[in-house]
mmCIF file of C-alpha atoms and ligand atoms in Angstrom:
data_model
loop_
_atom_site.group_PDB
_atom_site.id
_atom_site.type_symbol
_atom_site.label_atom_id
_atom_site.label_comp_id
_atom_site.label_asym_id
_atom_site.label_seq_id
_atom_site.Cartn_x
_atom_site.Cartn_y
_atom_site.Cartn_z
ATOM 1 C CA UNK A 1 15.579 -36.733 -66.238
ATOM 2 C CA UNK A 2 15.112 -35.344 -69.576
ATOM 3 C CA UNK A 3 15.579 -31.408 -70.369
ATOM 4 C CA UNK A 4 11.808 -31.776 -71.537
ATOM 5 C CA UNK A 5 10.549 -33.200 -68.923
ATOM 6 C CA UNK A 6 12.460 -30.936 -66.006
ATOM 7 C CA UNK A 7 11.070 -27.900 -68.022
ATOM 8 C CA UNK A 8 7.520 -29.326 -67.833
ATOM 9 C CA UNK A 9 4.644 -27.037 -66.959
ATOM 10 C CA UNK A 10 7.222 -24.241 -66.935
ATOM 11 C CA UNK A 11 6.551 -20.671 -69.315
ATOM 12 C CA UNK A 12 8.752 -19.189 -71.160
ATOM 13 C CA UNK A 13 7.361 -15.810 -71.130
ATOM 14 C CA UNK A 14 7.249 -14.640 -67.902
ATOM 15 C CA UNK A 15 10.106 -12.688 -66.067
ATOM 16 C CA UNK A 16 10.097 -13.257 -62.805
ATOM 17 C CA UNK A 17 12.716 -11.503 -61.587
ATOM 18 C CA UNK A 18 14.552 -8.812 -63.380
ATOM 19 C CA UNK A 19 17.843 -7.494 -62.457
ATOM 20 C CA UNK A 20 19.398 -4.243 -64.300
ATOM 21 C CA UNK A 21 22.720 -2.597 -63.883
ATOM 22 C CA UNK A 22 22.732 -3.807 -60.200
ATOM 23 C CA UNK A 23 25.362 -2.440 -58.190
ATOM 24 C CA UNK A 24 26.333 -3.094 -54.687
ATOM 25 C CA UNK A 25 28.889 -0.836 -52.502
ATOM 26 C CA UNK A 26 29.899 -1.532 -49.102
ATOM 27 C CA UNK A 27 31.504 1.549 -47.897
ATOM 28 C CA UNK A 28 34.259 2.499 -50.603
ATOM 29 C CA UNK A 29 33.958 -1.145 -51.400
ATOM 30 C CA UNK A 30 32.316 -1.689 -54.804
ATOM 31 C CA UNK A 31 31.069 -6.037 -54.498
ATOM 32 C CA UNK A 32 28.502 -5.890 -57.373
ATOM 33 C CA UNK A 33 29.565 -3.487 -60.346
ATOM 34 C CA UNK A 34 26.561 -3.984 -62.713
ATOM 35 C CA UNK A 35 24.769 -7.454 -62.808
ATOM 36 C CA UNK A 36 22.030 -7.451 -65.472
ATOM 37 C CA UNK A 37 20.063 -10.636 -65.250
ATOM 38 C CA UNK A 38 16.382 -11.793 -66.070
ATOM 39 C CA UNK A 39 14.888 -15.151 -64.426
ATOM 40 C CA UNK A 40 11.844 -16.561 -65.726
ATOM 41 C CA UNK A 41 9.106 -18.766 -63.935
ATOM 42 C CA UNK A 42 10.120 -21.506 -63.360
ATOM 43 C CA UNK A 43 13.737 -21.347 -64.008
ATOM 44 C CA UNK A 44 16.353 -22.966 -61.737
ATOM 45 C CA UNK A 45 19.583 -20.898 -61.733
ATOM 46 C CA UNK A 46 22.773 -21.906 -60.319
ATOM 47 C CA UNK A 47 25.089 -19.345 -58.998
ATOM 48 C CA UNK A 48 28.932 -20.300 -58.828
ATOM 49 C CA UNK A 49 32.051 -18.368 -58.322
ATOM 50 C CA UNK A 50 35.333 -18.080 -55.922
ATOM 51 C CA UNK A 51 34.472 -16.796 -52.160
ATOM 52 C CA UNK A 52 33.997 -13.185 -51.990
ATOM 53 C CA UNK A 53 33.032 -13.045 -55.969
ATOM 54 C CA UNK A 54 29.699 -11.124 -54.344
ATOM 55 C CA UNK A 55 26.852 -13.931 -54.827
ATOM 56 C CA UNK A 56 25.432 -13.537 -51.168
ATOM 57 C CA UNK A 57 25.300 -9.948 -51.709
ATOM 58 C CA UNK A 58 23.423 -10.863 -55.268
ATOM 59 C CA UNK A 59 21.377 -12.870 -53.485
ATOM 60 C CA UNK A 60 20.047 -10.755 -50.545
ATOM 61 C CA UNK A 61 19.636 -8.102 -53.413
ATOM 62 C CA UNK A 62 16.700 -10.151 -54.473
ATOM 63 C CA UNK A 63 14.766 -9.719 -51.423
ATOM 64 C CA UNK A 64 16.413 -6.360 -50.205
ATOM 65 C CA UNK A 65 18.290 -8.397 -47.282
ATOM 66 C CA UNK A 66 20.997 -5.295 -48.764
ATOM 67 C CA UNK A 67 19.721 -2.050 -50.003
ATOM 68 C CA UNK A 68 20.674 -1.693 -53.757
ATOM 69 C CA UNK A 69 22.999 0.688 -54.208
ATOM 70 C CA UNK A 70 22.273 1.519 -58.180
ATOM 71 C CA UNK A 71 20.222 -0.155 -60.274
ATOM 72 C CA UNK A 72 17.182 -2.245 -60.209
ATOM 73 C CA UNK A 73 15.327 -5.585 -58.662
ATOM 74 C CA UNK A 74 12.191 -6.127 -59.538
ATOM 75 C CA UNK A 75 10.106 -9.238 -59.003
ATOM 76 C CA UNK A 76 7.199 -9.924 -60.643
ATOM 77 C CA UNK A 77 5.618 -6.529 -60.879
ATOM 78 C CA UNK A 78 7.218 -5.100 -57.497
ATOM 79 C CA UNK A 79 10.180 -2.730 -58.178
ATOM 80 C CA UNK A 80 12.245 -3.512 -54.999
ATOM 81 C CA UNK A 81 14.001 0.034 -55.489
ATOM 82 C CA UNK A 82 11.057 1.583 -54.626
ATOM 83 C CA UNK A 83 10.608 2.275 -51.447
ATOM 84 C CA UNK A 84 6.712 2.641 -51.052
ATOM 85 C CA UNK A 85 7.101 -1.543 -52.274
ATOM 86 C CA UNK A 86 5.862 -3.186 -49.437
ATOM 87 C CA UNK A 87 8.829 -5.539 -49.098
ATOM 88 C CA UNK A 88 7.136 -7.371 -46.193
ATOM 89 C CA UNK A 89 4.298 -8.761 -48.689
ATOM 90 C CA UNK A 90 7.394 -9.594 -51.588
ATOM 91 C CA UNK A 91 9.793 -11.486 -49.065
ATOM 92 C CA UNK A 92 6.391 -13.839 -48.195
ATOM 93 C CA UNK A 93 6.586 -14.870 -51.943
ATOM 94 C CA UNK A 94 10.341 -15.592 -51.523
ATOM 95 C CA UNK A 95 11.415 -18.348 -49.635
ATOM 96 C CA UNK A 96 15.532 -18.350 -48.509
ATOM 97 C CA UNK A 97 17.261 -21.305 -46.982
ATOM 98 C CA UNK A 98 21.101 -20.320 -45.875
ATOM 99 C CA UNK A 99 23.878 -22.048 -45.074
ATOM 100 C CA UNK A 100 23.571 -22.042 -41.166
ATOM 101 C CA UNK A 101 19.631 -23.437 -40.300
ATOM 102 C CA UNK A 102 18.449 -21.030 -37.427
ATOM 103 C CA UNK A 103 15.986 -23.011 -35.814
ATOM 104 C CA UNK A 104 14.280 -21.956 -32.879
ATOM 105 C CA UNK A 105 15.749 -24.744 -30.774
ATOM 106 C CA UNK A 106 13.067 -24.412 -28.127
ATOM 107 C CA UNK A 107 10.300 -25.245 -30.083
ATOM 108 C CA UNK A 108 9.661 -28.496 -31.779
ATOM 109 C CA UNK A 109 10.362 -28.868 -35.759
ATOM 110 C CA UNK A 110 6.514 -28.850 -36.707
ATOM 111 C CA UNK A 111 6.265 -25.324 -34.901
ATOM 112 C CA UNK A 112 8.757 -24.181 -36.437
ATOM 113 C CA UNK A 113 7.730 -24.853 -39.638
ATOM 114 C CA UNK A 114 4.590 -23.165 -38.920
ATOM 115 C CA UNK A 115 5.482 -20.127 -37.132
ATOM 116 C CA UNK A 116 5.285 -17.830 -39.728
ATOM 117 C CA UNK A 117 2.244 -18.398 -41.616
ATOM 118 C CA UNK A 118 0.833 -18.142 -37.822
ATOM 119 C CA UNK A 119 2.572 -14.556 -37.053
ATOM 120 C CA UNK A 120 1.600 -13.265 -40.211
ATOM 121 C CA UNK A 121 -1.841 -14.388 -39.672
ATOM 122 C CA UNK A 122 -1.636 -16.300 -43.218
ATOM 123 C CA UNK A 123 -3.165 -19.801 -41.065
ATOM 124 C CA UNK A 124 -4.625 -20.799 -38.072
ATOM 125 C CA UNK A 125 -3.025 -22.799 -35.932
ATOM 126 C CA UNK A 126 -4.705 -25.971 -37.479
ATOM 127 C CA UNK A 127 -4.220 -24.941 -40.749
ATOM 128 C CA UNK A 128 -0.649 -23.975 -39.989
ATOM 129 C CA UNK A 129 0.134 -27.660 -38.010
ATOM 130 C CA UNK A 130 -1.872 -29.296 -41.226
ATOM 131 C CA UNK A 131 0.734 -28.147 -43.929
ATOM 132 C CA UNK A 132 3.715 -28.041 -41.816
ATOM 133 C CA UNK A 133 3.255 -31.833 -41.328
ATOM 134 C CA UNK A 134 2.534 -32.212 -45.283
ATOM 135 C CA UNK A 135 5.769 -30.386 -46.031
ATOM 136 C CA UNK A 136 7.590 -32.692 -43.288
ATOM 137 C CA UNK A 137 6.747 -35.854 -45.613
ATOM 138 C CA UNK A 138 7.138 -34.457 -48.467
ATOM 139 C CA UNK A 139 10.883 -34.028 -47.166
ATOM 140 C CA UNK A 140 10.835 -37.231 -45.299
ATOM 141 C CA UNK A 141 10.719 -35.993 -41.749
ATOM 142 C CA UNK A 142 7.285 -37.032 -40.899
ATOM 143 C CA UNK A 143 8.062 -39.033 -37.869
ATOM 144 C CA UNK A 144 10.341 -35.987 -36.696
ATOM 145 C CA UNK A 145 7.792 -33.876 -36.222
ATOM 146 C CA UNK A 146 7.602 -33.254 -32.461
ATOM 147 C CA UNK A 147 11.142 -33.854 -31.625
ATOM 148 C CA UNK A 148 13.266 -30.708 -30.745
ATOM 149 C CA UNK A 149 15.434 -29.217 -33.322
ATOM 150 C CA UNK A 150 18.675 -30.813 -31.148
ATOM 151 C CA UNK A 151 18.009 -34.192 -31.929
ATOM 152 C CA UNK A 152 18.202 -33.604 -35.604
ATOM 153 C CA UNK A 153 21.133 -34.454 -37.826
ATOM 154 C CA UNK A 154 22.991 -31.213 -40.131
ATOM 155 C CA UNK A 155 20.593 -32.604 -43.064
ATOM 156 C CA UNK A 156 17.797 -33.207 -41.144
ATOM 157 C CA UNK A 157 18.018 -29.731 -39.690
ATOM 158 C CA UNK A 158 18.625 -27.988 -43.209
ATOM 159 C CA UNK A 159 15.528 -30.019 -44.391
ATOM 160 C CA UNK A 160 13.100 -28.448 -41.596
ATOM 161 C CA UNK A 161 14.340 -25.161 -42.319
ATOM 162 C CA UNK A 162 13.594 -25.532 -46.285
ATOM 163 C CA UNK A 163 10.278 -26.593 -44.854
ATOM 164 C CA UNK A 164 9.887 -23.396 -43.098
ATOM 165 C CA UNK A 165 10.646 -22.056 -45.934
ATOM 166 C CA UNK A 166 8.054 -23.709 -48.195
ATOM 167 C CA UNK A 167 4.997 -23.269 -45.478
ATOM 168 C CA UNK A 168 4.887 -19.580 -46.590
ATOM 169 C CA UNK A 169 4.001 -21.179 -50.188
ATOM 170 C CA UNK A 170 6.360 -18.899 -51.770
ATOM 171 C CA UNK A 171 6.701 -19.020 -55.287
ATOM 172 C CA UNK A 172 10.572 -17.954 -55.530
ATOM 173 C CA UNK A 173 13.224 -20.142 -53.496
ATOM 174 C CA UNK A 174 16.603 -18.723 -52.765
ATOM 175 C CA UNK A 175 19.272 -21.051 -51.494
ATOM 176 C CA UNK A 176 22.670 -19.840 -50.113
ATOM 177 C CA UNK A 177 25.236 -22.590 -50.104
ATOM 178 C CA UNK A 178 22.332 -24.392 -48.458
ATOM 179 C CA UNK A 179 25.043 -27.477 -48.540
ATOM 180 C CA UNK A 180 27.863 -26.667 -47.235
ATOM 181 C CA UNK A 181 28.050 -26.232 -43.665
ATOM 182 C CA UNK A 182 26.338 -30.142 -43.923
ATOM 183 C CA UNK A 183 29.183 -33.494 -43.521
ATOM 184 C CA UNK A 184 29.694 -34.989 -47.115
ATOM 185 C CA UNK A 185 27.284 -37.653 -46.269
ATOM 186 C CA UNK A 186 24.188 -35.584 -45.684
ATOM 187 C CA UNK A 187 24.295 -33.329 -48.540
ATOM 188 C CA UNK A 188 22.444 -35.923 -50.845
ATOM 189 C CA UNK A 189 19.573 -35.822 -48.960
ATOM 190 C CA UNK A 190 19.133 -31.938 -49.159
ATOM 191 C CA UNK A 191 20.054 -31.668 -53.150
ATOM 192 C CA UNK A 192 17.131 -33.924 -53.544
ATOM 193 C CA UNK A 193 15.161 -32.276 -51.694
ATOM 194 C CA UNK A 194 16.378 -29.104 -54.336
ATOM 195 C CA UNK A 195 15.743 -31.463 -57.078
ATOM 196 C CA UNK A 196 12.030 -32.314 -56.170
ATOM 197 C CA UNK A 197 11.407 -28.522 -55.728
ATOM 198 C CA UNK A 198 13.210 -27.972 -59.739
ATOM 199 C CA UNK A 199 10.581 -30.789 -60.994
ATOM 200 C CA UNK A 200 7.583 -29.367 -59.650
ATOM 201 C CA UNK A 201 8.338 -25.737 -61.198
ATOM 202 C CA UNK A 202 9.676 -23.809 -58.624
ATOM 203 C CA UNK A 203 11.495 -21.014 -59.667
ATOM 204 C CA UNK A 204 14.906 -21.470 -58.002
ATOM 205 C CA UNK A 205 18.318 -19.428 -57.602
ATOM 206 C CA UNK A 206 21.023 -21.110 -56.164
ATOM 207 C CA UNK A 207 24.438 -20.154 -55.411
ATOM 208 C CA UNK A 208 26.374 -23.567 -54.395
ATOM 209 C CA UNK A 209 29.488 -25.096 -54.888
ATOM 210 C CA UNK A 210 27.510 -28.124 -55.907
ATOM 211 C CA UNK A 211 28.997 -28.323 -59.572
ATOM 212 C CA UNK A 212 27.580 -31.826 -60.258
ATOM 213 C CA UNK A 213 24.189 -30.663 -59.113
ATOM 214 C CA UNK A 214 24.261 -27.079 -60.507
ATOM 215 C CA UNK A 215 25.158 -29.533 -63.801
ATOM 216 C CA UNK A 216 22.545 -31.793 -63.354
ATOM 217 C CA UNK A 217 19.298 -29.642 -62.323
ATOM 218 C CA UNK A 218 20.134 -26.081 -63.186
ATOM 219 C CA UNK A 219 18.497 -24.699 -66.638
ATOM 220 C CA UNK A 220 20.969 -21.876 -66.370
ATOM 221 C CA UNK A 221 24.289 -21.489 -64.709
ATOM 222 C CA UNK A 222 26.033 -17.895 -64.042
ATOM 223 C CA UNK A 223 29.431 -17.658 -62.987
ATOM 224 C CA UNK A 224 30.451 -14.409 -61.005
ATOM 225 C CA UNK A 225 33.589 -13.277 -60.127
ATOM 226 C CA UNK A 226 34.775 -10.125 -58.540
ATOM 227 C CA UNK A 227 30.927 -8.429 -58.716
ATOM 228 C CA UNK A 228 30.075 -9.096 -62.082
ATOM 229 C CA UNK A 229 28.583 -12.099 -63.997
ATOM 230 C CA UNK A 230 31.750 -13.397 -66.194
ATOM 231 C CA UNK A 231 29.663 -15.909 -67.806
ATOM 232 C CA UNK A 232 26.292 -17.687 -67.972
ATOM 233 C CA UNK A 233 24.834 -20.237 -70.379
ATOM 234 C CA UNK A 234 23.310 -23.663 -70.218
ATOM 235 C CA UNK A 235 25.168 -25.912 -67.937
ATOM 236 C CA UNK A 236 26.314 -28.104 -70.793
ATOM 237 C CA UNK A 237 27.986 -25.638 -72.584
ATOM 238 C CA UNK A 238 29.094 -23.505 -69.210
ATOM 239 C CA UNK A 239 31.027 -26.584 -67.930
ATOM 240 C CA UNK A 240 31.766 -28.607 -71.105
ATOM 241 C CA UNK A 241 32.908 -25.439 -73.211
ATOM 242 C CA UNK A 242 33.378 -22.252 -70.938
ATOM 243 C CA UNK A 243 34.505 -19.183 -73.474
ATOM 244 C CA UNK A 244 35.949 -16.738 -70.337
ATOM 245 C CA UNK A 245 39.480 -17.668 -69.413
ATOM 246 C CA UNK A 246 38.376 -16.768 -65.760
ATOM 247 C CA UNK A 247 35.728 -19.516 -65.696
ATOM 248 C CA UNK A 248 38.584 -22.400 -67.604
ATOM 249 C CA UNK A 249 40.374 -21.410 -64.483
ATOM 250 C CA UNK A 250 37.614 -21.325 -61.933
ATOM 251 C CA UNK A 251 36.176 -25.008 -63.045
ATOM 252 C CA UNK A 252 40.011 -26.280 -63.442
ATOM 253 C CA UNK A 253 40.030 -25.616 -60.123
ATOM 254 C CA UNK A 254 36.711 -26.811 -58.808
ATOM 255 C CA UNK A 255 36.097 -29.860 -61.180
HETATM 256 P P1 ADP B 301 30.414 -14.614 -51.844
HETATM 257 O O1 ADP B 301 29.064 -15.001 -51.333
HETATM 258 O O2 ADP B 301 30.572 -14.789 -53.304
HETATM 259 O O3 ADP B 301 31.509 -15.310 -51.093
HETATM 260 P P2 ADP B 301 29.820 -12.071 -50.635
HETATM 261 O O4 ADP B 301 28.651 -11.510 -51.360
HETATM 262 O O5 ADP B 301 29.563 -12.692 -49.314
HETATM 263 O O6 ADP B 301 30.610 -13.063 -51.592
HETATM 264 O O7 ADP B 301 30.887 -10.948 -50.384
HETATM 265 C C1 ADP B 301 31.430 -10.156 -51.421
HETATM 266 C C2 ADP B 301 32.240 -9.052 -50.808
HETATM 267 O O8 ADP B 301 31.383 -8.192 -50.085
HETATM 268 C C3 ADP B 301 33.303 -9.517 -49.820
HETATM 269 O O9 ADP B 301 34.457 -8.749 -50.052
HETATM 270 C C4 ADP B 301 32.703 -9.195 -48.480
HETATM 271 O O10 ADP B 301 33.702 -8.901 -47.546
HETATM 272 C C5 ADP B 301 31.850 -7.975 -48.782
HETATM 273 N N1 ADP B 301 30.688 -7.889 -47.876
HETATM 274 C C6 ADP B 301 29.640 -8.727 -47.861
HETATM 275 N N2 ADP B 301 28.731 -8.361 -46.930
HETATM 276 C C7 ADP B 301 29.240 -7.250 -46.351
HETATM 277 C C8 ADP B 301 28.781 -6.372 -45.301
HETATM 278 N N3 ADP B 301 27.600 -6.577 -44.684
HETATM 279 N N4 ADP B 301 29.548 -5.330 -44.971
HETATM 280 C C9 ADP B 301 30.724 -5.097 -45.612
HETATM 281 N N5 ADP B 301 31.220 -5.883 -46.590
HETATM 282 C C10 ADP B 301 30.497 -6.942 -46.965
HETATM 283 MG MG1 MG B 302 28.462 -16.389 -49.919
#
């Protein structure tokens, strides 16, 4: 896939997301110390760093998962410091997939795929059932559709709950080591299932530890370490010619 043609359809104007002087303190415990970061539509955006470097907490900034200590989030024209923001209507334009699935294991995969836009009142039923089982093929799980969450391989699982995800139609997708809790031999079928999302314009952020991926499919690449963003750049020139000595030794590591 050429750069061209990933970056198809996508503008170059608009700011989706804008983060400034972001800080995050647990306690006496400072984890983000001043992230400044714009995302545009579109844009797929790879997170990477060491454990504990603070990208969860980056993350769950985005849809106020974590009240923002200093600083601000906005996305699109919703100031998430603001605490009139309605943060139930912004989090329905946000999609998040984490590491552990949380299906409802009582209920088959197509209802779970379509219980929210039912509880918000978004669909009907039908409606709800009718793009729950589109979203199934599009991931390739349309013959899964009735079977209980159980039966479901790690992959399988993680691509229902991206699924759930999508039937909200949210326009921003946030994925949280979405990967790694999977065996080595099912993670293939989830980054494609990334990948498709990248081509058809989705703007993405994506903390993994994915490097070939986050090299392959991200327009953008930040590496954090110990709460602030050491370094971000295209991912040719973050991984083929990294300027921080903290990121030579992170990728040395990792690569
Ligand atoms: P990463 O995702 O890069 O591994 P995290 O954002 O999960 O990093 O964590 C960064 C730091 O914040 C860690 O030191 C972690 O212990 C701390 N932390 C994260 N969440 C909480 C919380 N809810 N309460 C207290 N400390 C937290
Ligand atoms: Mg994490």
């Amino acid at each position: 896939m050429t750069e061209t043609a990933v970056n198809m359809g996508k503008s170059d104007t608009e700011v989706k997301i804008s983060v400034k002087g972001l800080k995050k303190s647990f306690g006496d415990n400072e984890v983000l110390k001043g992230l400044d970061v714009d995302i545009k539509s579109g844009e797929v955006v790879c997170v990477i760093g060491p454990s504990g470097s603070g990208k969860s907490t980056f993350l769950r900034c985005l849809n106020r998962l974590e009240d923002i200590t200093a600083g601000s989030v906005r996305v699109d024209q919703f100031d998430l410091t603001n605490k009139d923001v309605d943060i139930d209507k912004v989090r329905q334009h946000i999609g998040m997939v984490f590491q552990h699935f949380n299906l409802f294991p009582h209920m088959s995969v197509v209802e779970n795929v379509m219980l929210a836009p039912v509880q918000t009142g978004r669909s009907t039923k039908e409606q709800a059932r009718e793009i729950a089982v589109k979203l199934l093929g599009q991931v390739g799980l349309a013959e899964k559709a009735d079977a209980k969450p159980a039966s479901l391989s790690g992959g399988q699982k993680q691509r229902v709950a991206i699924s759930r995800a999508l039937a909200m139609s949210p326009d921003i997708m946030l994925f949280d080591e979405a990967t790694s809790a999977l065996d080595p031999e099912m993670v293939g079928e989830v980054l494609q299932v990334l990948r498709d999302l990248a081509k058809q314009g989705m703007t993405m952020v994506v903390v993994t530890h994915e490097m070939g991926f986050a090299r392959e499919v991200s327009d953008r690449v930040i590496f954090m370490a110990d709460g602030y963003i050491v370094e971000e750049g295209k991912p040719e020139s973050l991984f083929g010619n990294p300027q921080q000595q903290r990121t030579q030794d992170f990728l040395a590591k990792v690569l």
